[in-house]
Tab-separated table of C-alpha atoms in Angstrom:
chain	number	residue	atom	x	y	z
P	1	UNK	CA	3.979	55.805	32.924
P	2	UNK	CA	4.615	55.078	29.331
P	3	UNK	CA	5.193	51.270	30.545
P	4	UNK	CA	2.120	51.311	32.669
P	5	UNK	CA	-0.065	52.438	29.480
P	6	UNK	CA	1.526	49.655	27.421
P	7	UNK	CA	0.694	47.225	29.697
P	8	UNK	CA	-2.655	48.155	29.994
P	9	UNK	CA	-2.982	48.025	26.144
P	10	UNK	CA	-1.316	44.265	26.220
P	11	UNK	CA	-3.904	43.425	29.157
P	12	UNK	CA	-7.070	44.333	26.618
P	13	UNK	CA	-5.523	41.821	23.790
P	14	UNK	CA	-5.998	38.338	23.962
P	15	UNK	CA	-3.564	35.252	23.342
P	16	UNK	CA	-3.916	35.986	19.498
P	17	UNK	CA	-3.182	39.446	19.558
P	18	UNK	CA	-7.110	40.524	18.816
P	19	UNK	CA	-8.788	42.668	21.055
P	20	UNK	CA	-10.998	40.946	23.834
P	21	UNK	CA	-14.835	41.142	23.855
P	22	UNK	CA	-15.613	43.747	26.469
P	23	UNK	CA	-16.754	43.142	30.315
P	24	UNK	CA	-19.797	44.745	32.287
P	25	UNK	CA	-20.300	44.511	35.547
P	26	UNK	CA	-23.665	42.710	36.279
P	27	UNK	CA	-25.272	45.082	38.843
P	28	UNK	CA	-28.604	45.452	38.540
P	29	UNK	CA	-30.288	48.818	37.464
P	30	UNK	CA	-31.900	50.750	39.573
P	31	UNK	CA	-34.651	52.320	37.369
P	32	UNK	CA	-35.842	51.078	33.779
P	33	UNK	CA	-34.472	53.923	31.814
P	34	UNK	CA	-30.832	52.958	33.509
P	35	UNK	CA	-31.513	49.577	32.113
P	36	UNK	CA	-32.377	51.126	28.616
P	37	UNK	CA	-29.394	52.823	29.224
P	38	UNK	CA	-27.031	49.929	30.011
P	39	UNK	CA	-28.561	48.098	27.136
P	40	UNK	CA	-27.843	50.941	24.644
P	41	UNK	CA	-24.271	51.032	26.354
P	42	UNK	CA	-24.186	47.458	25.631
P	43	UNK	CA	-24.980	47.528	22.052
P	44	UNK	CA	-22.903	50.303	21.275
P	45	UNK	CA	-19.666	48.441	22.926
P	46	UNK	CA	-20.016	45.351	21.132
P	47	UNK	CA	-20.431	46.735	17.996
P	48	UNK	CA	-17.265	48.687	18.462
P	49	UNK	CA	-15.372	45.355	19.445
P	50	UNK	CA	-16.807	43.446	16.379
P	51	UNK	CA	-15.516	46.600	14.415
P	52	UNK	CA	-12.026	46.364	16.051
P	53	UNK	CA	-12.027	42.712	15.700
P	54	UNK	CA	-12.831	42.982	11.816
P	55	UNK	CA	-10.181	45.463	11.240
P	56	UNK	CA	-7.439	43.457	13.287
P	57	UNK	CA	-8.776	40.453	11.310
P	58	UNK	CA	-8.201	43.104	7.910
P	59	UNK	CA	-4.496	43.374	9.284
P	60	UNK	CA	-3.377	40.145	9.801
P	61	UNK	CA	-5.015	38.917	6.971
P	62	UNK	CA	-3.216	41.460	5.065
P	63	UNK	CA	0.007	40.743	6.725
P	64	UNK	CA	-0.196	37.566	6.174
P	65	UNK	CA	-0.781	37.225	2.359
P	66	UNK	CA	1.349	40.024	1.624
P	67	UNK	CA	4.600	37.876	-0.382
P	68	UNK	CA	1.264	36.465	-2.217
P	69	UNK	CA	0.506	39.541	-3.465
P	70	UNK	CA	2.927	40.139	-6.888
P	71	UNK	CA	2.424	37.060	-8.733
P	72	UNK	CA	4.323	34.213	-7.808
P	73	UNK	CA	4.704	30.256	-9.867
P	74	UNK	CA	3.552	28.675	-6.731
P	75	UNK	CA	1.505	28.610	-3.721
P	76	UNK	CA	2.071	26.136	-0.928
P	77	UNK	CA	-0.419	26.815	2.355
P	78	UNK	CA	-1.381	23.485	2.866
P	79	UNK	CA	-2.522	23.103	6.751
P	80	UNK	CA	-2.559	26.459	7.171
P	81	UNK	CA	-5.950	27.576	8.979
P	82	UNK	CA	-7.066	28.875	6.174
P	83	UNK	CA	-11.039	30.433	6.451
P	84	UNK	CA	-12.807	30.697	3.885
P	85	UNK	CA	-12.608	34.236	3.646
P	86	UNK	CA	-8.682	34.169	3.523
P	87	UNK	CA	-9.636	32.047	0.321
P	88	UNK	CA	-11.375	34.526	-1.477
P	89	UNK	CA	-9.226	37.416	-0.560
P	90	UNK	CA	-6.187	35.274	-2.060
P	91	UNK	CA	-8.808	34.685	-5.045
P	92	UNK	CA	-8.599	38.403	-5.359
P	93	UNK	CA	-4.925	38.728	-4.901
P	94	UNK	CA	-4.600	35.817	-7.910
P	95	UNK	CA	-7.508	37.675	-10.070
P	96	UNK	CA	-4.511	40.283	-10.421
P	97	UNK	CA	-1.694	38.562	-11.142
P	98	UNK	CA	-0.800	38.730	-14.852
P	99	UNK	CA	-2.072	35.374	-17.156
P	100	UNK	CA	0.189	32.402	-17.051
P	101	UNK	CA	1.525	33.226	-13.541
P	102	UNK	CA	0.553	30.459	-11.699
P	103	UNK	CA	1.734	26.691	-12.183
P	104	UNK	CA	0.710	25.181	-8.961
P	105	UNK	CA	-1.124	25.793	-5.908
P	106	UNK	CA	-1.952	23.101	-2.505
P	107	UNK	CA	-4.325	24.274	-0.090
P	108	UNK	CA	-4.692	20.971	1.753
P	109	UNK	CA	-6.198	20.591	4.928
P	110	UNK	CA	-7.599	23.996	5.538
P	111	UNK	CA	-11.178	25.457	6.002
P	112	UNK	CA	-12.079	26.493	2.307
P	113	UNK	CA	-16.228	26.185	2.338
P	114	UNK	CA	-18.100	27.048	-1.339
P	115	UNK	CA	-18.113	30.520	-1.524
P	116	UNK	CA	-14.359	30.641	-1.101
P	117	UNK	CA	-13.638	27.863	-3.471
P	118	UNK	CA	-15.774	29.074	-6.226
P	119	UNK	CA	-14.171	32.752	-6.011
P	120	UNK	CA	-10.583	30.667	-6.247
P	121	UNK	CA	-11.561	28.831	-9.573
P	122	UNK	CA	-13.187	32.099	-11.037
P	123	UNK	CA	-9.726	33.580	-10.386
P	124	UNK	CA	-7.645	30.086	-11.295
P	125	UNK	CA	-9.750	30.056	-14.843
P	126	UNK	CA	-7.637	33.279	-16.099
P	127	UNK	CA	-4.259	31.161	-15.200
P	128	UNK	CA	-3.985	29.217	-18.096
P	129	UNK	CA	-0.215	28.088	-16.927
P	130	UNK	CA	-1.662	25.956	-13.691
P	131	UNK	CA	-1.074	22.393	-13.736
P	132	UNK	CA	-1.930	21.299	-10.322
P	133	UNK	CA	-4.444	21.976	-7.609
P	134	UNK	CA	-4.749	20.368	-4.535
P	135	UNK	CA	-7.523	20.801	-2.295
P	136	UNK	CA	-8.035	17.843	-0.352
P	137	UNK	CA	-9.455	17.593	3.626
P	138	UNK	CA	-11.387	21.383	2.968
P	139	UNK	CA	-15.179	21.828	3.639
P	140	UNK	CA	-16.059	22.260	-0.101
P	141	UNK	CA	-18.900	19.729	-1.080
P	142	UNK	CA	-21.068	19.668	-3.733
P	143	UNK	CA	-22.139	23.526	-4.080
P	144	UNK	CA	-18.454	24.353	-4.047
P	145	UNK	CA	-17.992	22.693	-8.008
P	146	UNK	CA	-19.723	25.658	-10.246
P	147	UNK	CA	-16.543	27.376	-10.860
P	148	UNK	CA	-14.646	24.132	-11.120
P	149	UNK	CA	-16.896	22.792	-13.208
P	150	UNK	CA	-16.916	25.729	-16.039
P	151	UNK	CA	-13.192	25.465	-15.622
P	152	UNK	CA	-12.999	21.839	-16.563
P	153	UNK	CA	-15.342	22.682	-19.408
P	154	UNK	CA	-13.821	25.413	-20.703
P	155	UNK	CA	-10.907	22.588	-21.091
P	156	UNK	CA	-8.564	24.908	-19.010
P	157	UNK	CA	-5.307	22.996	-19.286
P	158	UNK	CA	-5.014	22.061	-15.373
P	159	UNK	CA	-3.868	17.900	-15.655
P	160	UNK	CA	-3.975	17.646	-11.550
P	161	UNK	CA	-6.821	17.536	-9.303
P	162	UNK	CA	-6.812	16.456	-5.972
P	163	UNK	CA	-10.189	16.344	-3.749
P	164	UNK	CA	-9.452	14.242	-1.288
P	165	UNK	CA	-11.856	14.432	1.854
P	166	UNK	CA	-14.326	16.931	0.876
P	167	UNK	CA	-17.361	14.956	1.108
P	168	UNK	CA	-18.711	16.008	-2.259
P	169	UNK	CA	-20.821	12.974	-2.224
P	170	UNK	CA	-22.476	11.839	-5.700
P	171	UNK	CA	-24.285	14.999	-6.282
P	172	UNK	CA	-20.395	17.029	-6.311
P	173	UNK	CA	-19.182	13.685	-8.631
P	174	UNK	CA	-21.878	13.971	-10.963
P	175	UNK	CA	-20.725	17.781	-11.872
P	176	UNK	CA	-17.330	16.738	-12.303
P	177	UNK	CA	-17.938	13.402	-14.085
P	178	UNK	CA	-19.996	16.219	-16.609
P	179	UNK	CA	-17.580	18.470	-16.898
P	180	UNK	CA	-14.906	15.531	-17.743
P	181	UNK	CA	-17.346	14.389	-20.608
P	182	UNK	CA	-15.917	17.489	-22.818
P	183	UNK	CA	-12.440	18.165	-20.850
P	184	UNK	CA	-9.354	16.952	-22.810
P	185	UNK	CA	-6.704	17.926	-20.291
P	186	UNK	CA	-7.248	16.443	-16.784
P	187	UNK	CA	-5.182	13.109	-16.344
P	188	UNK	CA	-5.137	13.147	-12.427
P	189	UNK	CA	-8.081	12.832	-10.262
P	190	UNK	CA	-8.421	12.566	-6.738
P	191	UNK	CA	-11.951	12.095	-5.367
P	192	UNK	CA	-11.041	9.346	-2.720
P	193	UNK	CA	-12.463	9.603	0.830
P	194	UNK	CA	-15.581	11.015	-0.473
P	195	UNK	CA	-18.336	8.806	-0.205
P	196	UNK	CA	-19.544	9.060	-3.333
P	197	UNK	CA	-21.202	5.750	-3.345
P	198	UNK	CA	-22.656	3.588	-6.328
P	199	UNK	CA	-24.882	6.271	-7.637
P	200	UNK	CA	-21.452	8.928	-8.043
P	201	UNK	CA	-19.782	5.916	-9.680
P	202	UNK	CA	-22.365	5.512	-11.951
P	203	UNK	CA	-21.833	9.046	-13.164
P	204	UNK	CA	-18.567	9.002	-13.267
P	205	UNK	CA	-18.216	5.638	-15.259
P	206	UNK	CA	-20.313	6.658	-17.971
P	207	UNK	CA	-18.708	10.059	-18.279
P	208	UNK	CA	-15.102	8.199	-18.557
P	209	UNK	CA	-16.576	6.324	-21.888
P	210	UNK	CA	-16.051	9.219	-23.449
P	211	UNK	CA	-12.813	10.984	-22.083
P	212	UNK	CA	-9.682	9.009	-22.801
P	213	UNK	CA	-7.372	11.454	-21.284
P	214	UNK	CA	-7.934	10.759	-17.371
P	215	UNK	CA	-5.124	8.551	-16.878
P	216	UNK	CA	-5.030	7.964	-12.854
P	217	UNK	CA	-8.036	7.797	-10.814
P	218	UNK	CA	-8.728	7.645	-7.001
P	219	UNK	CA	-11.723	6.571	-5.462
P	220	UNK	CA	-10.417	4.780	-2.593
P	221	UNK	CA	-12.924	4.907	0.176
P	222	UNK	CA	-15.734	5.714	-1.218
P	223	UNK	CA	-18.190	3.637	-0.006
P	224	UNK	CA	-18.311	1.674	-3.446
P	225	UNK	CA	-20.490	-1.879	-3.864
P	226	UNK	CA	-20.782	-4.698	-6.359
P	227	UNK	CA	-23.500	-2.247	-7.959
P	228	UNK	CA	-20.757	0.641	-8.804
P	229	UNK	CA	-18.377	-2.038	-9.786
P	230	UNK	CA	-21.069	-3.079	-12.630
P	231	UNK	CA	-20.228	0.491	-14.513
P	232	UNK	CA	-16.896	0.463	-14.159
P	233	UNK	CA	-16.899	-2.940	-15.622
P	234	UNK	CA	-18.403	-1.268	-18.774
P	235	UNK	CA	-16.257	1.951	-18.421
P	236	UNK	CA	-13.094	-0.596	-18.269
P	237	UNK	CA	-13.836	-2.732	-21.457
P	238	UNK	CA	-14.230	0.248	-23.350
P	239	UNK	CA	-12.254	2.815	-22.466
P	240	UNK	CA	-8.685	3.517	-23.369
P	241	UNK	CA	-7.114	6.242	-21.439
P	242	UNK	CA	-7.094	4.546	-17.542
P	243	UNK	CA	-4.003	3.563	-16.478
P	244	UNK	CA	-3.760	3.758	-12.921
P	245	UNK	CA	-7.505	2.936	-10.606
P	246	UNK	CA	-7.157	2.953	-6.971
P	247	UNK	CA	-10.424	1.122	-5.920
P	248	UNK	CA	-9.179	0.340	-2.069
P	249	UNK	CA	-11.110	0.818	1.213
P	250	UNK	CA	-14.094	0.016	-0.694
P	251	UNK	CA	-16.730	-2.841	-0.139
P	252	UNK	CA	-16.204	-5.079	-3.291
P	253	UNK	CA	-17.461	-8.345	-1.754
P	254	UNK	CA	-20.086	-10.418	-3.345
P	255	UNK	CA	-19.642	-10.070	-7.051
P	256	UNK	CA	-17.594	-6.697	-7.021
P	257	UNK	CA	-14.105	-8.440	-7.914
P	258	UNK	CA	-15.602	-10.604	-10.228
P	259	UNK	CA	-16.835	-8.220	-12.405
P	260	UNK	CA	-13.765	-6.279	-12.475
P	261	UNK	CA	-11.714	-9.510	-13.171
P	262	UNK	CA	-13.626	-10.153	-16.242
P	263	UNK	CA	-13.365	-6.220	-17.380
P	264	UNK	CA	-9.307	-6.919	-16.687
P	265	UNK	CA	-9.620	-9.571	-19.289
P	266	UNK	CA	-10.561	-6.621	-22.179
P	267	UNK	CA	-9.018	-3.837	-20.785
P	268	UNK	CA	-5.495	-3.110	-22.596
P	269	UNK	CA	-4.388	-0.037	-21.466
P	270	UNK	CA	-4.508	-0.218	-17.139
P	271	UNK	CA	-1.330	-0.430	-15.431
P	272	UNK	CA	-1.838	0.122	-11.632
P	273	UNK	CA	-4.708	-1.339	-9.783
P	274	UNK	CA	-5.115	-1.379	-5.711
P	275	UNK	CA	-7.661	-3.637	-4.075
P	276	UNK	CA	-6.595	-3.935	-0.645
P	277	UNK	CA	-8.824	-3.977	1.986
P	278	UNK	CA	-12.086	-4.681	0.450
P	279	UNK	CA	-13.180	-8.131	1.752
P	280	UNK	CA	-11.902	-10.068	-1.139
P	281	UNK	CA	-12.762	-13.987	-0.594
P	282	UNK	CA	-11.556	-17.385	-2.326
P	283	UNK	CA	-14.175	-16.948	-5.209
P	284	UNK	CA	-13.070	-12.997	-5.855
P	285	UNK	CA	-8.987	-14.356	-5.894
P	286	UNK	CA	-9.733	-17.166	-7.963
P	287	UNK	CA	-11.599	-14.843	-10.681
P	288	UNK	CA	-8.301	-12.895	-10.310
P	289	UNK	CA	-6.045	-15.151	-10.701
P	290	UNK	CA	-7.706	-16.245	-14.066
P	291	UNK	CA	-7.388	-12.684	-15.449
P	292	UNK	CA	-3.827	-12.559	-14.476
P	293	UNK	CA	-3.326	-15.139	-17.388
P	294	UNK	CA	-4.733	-13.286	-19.997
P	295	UNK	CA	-4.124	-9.797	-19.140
P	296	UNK	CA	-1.217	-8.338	-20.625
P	297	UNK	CA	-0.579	-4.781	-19.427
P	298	UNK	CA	-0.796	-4.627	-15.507
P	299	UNK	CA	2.000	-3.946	-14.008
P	300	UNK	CA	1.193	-3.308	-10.591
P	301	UNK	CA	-1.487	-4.935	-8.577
P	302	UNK	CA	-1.880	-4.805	-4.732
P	303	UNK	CA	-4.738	-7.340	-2.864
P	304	UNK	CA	-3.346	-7.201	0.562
P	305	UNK	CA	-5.338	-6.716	3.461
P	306	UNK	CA	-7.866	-8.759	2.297
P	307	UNK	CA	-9.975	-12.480	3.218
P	308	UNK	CA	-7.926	-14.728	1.081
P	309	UNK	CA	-7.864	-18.401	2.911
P	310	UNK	CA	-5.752	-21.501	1.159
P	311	UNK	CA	-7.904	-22.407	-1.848
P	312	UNK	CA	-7.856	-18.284	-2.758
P	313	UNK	CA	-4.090	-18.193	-2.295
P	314	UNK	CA	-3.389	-21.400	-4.416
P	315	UNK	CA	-6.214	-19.981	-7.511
P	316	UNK	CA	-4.464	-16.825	-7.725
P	317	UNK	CA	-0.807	-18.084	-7.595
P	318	UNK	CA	-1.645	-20.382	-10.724
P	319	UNK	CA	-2.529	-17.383	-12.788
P	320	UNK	CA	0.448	-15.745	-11.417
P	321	UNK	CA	2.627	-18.522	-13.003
P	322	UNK	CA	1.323	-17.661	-16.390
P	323	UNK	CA	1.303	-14.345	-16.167
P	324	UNK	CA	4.502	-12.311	-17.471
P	325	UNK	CA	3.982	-8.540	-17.297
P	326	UNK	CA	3.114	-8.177	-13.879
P	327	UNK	CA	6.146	-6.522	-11.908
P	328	UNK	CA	4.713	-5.302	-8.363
P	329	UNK	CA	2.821	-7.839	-6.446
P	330	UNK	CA	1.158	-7.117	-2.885
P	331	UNK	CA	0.004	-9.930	-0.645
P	332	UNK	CA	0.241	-7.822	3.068
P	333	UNK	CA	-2.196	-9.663	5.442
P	334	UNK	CA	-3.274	-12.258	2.695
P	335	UNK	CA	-3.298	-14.874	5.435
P	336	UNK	CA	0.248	-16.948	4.162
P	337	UNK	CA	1.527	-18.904	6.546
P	338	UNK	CA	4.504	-21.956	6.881
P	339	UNK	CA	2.024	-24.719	5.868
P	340	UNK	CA	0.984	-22.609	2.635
P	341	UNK	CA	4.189	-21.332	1.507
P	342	UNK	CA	4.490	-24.374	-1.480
P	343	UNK	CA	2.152	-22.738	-3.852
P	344	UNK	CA	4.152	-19.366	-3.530
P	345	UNK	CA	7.076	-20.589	-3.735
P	346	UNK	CA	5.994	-22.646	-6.828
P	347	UNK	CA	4.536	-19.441	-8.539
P	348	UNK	CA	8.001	-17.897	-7.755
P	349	UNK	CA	9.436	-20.592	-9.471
P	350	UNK	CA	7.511	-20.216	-12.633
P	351	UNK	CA	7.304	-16.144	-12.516
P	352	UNK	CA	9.729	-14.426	-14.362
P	353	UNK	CA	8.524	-10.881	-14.695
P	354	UNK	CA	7.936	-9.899	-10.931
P	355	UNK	CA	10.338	-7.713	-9.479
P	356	UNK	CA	8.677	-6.581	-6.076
P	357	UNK	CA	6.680	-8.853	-3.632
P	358	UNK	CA	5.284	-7.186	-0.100
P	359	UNK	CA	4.448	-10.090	1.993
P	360	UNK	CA	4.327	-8.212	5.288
P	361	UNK	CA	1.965	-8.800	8.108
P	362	UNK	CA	1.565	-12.727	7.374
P	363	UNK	CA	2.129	-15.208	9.600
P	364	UNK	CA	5.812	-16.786	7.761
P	365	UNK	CA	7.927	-18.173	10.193
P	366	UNK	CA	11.602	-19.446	9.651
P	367	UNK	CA	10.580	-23.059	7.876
P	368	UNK	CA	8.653	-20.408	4.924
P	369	UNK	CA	11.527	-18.226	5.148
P	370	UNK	CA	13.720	-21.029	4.469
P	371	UNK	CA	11.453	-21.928	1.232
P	372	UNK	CA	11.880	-18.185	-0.287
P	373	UNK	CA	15.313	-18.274	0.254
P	374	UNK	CA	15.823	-21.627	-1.231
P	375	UNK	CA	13.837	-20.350	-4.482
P	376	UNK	CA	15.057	-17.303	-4.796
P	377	UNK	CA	19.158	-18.310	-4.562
P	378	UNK	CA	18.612	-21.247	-7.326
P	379	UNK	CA	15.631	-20.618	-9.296
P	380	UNK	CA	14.358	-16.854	-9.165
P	381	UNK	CA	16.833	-14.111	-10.379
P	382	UNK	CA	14.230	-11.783	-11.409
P	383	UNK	CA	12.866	-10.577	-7.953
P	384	UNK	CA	14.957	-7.747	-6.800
P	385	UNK	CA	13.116	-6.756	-3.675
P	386	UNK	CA	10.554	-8.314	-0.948
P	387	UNK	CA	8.709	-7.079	2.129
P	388	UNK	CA	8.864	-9.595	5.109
P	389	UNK	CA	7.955	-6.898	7.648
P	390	UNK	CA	6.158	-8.187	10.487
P	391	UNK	CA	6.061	-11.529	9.969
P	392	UNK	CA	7.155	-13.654	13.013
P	393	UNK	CA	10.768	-14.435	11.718
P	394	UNK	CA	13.061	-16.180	14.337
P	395	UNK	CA	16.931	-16.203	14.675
P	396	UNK	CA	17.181	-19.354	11.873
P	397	UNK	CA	14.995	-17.365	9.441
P	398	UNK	CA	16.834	-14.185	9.627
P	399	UNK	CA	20.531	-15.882	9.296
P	400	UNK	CA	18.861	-17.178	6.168
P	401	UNK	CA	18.390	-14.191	4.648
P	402	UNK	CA	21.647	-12.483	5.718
P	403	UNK	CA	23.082	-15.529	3.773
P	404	UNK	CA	21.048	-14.565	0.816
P	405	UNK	CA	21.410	-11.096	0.643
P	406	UNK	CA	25.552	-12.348	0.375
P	407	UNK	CA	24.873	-14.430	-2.559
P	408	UNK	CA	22.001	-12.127	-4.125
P	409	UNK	CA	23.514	-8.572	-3.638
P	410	UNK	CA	20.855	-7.464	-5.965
P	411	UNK	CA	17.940	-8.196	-3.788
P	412	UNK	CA	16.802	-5.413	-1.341
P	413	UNK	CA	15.019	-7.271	1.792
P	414	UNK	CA	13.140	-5.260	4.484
P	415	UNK	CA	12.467	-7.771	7.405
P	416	UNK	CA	11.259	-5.244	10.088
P	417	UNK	CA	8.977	-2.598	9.689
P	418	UNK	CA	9.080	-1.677	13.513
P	419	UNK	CA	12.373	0.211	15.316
P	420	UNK	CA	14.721	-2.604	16.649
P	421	UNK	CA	16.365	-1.667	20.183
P	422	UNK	CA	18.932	0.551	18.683
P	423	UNK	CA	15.831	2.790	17.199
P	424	UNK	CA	16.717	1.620	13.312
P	425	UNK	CA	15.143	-0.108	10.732
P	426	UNK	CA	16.834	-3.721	10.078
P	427	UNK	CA	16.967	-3.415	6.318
P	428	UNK	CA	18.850	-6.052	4.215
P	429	UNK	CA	21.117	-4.931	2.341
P	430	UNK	CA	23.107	-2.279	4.493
């Protein structure tokens, strides 16, 4: 009997454990005051499963935030299902814990809307021992930034920020790019995948000529013109804090690159800049390439994935040979083939400060393998590792390199980016 009852119990749950929205059988009534009285019925029995579902809702929730409840250094529910009302009952559990609790917390990739974001930085303010936040791929947009936004203005000493995939558009930048005007702490901030467009540039560019503490910035994706490239062009030559500006994904064509080249030739203090992917031509490489040779802090630049054809490839190269600070060089997809391997090879010769090249996904076969090889045994020591993945490298290119990586053992080489048949990566050296 005791069994029977159980199952019975089990049978009125569903797959989640809440309790299943009630059936009625659909006769129809016989008079109008049983219809009244079905209806009533009705009422009453859904209002008693939305009141069972709440409080089952109460218990899980409960349940499942309960080791959040004493305060703890870190929180870690990234892709989580979060709701946003899980967010602002963890806002209350953190509005308890005692000041200088919490250090970090990631919430990426959950359902957080506005009210549930604002509650958590009302709560966050108090916690003057976070460093990092991560709330990238929520629901938060623009009306989601009020609490943030005092935060960052109170200059609450949080130096992390990630908002990746919010769609906070330029309205949500221009609150932040405010709030940064006055905050002396933040030096990582994550806004890419936003679509923030020129207009949320232009906020943010004028707000970062007067912090110099932001020192990396993403705004990769962002649906970002020639016309948003213009104020970071001023921002650039003026300000002195940047170090690392991820402008990929973006739409920099006509004019966009060129701009920026001539900021890179007055900026001194920016160290990592990615550009792949953004429709950068022959003109755009050869403006480049002439900032490369009087540029004398970046480090790191990346223009894969991009339009370059020969007359780009051999501009750029040229200011390569000049240039001695860069160290990290990407060309992926940058359209090198066997027939314009010289002018690399020549740059190679001249270059002595780069130290990794990613040359993957371009069309060198064994006769430009042979080339890189030659260089890099007898004339370039410098260069300790290069990408080759993907490249269509035949049997006489590939005993090349196994020769090389015998008389270079310094050199790392990664040929194949793809599993070979025995499901490993062919990686040279072992």
């Amino acid at each position: 009997m005791e069994h029977e009852e159980k199952e019975a119990e089990e049978h009125e749950k569903g797959a989640d454990g809440l309790p299943k929205k009630p059936k009625h059988e659909e006769r129809p009534p016989e008079s109008v005051t049983e219809a009244i009285a079905n209806r009533e019925k009705l009422q009453s029995d859904v209002i008693e499963y939305e009141k069972n579902l709440e409080e089952k809702k109460k218990e899980k929730r409960e349940s499942f935030f309960e080791i959040f409840r004493e305060g703890r250094p870190s929180i870690e529910l990234s892709w989580s299902n979060i709701s946003d009302d899980d967010c602002c009952y963890l806002a209350g559990l953190i509005d308890k814990y005692p000041p200088n609790t919490l250090k970090t917390i990631e919430l990426v990739g959950n359902y957080i809307d506005f009210e549930g974001c604002n509650q958590l930085f009302k709560a966050l303010d108090k916690q003057k021992s976070l460093r990092t936040v991560k709330l990238s791929w929520n629901r938060l947009q623009h009306l989601s930034f009020d609490s943030l936004c005092t935060m960052l203005k109170n200059n609450h000493p949080l130096t992390t920020l990630e908002l990746n995939g919010n769609n906070i558009s330029n309205r949500g930048t221009a609150l932040i790019a405010e709030a940064l005007e006055s905050n002396t702490h933040l030096i990582t901030l994550d806004i890419s995948n936003n679509w923030i467009g020129n207009s949320g540039i232009q906020t943010l560019a004028d707000a970062l000529t007067k912090n110099h503490t932001l020192q990396t910035l993403d705004l990769s994706n962002n649906k970002i013109s020639v016309k948003g490239v213009e104020h970071l062009d001023v921002m650039l030559k003026t300000n002195r804090g940047l170090i690392t500006l991820d402008l990929s994904h973006n739409n920099l064509i006509d004019g966009g690159i060129k701009k920026l080249a001539d900021a890179l030739m007055m900026n001194q203090t920016l160290v990592k800049l990615s550009l792949n992917n953004n429709w950068i031509g022959d003109g755009e490489a050869a403006c480049l390439g002439v900032s490369l040779k009087t540029n004398k802090t970046l480090k790191w630049l990346d223009i894969g994935y991009n339009n370059l054809q020969v007359d780009g490839q051999r501009s750029f190269l040229k200011g390569l040979e000049e240039n001695d600070t860069l160290t990290s060089l990407g060309l992926s997809s940058a359209h090198f083939s066997d027939e314009d391997i010289p002018s690399l090879t020549h740059a190679l010769e001249k270059n002595r400060s780069l130290v990794y090249l990613d040359l993957r996904a371009n069309s060198l076969g064994d006769n430009a393998i042979k080339e890189i090889v030659s260089v890099l045994v007898d004339k370039n020591q410098t260069l300790k590792e290069i990408v080759l993945s993907d490249n269509p490298v035949g049997h006489r290119g590939i005993n090349d390199l196994d020769a090389l990586t015998k008389k270079r053992t310094d050199l790392k080489i990664t040929l194949s980016s793809s599993r070979d048949q025995k499901g490993r990566k062919r990686l040279y050296p072992n």
